[in-house]
CSV table of C-alpha atoms in Angstrom, one decimal:
chain,number,residue,atom,x,y,z
A,1,MET,CA,120.7,-139.1,3.5
A,2,ILE,CA,116.9,-139.3,3.1
A,3,ARG,CA,114.9,-142.3,4.1
A,4,ILE,CA,111.3,-143.0,3.0
A,5,ILE,CA,109.4,-144.4,6.0
A,6,SER,CA,105.8,-144.4,4.9
A,7,LYS,CA,103.3,-142.9,2.5
A,8,ILE,CA,99.9,-141.8,3.5
A,9,LYS,CA,97.0,-142.8,1.3
A,10,TYR,CA,93.2,-143.1,1.7
A,11,GLN,CA,91.1,-146.2,1.5
A,12,GLY,CA,87.4,-147.0,1.5
A,13,LYS,CA,84.7,-149.3,0.2
A,14,CYS,CA,81.6,-148.4,-1.8
A,15,ASP,CA,78.3,-149.4,-0.2
A,16,ALA,CA,76.4,-149.5,-3.5
A,17,CYS,CA,78.7,-151.7,-5.7
A,18,GLY,CA,81.0,-153.2,-3.1
A,19,ILE,CA,84.4,-152.3,-4.6
A,20,GLY,CA,87.4,-151.4,-2.4
A,21,ILE,CA,89.5,-148.4,-3.4
A,22,THR,CA,92.7,-146.6,-2.4
A,23,CYS,CA,93.4,-143.0,-3.5
A,24,GLU,CA,95.7,-140.1,-3.0
A,25,LYS,CA,95.1,-136.9,-1.2
A,26,GLU,CA,94.4,-135.0,-4.4
A,27,ASP,CA,91.4,-137.2,-5.1
A,28,VAL,CA,89.7,-136.5,-1.7
A,29,THR,CA,86.9,-133.9,-1.2
A,30,ASN,CA,85.9,-132.7,2.3
A,31,ILE,CA,82.1,-132.7,2.8
A,32,GLN,CA,80.3,-131.6,5.9
A,33,VAL,CA,78.7,-134.6,7.6
A,34,GLY,CA,77.7,-133.1,10.9
A,35,MET,CA,77.4,-129.8,12.7
A,36,ASN,CA,81.2,-129.3,13.2
A,37,GLU,CA,82.4,-132.5,11.4
A,38,LEU,CA,84.0,-132.9,7.9
A,39,GLY,CA,84.3,-136.2,6.2
A,40,ASN,CA,86.8,-137.3,3.4
A,41,PHE,CA,84.9,-138.5,0.3
A,42,VAL,CA,85.8,-139.6,-3.2
A,43,GLU,CA,83.5,-140.6,-6.1
A,44,CYS,CA,83.2,-144.3,-6.9
A,45,PRO,CA,84.8,-145.0,-10.3
A,46,ILE,CA,82.2,-147.7,-11.0
A,47,CYS,CA,78.8,-146.3,-10.0
A,48,GLY,CA,79.5,-142.6,-9.1
A,49,GLU,CA,78.3,-142.8,-5.5
A,50,LYS,CA,80.3,-140.9,-2.8
A,51,ILE,CA,82.6,-143.2,-0.8
A,52,ARG,CA,83.8,-142.1,2.7
A,53,VAL,CA,87.5,-142.8,3.0
A,54,THR,CA,89.9,-142.9,5.9
A,55,GLU,CA,93.6,-142.3,6.1
A,56,TYR,CA,96.0,-145.2,6.4
A,57,THR,CA,99.8,-145.5,6.2
A,58,GLU,CA,101.4,-147.8,3.7
A,59,GLN,CA,104.7,-149.1,5.1
A,60,ILE,CA,107.5,-148.8,2.5
A,61,GLN,CA,110.8,-150.6,2.8
A,62,LYS,CA,113.4,-148.4,4.2
A,63,ARG,CA,116.2,-147.8,1.8
A,64,SER,CA,118.8,-145.1,1.4
A,65,ILE,CA,118.4,-142.5,-1.3
A,66,LYS,CA,121.6,-140.7,-2.3
């Protein structure tokens, strides 16, 4: 029996136009932001600016899959 516990997504807010977004891992691009530091970024669908996103876990109701 497989149980889905959670799904990891990314979320962020555009500083230029103010929209909040969520996205999947496939949409995320890693860009170097420091000497040894990478940041997760996506392109804003409204204005095209880069939005730094962070991971969050969306809790999904536990249910049995048979």
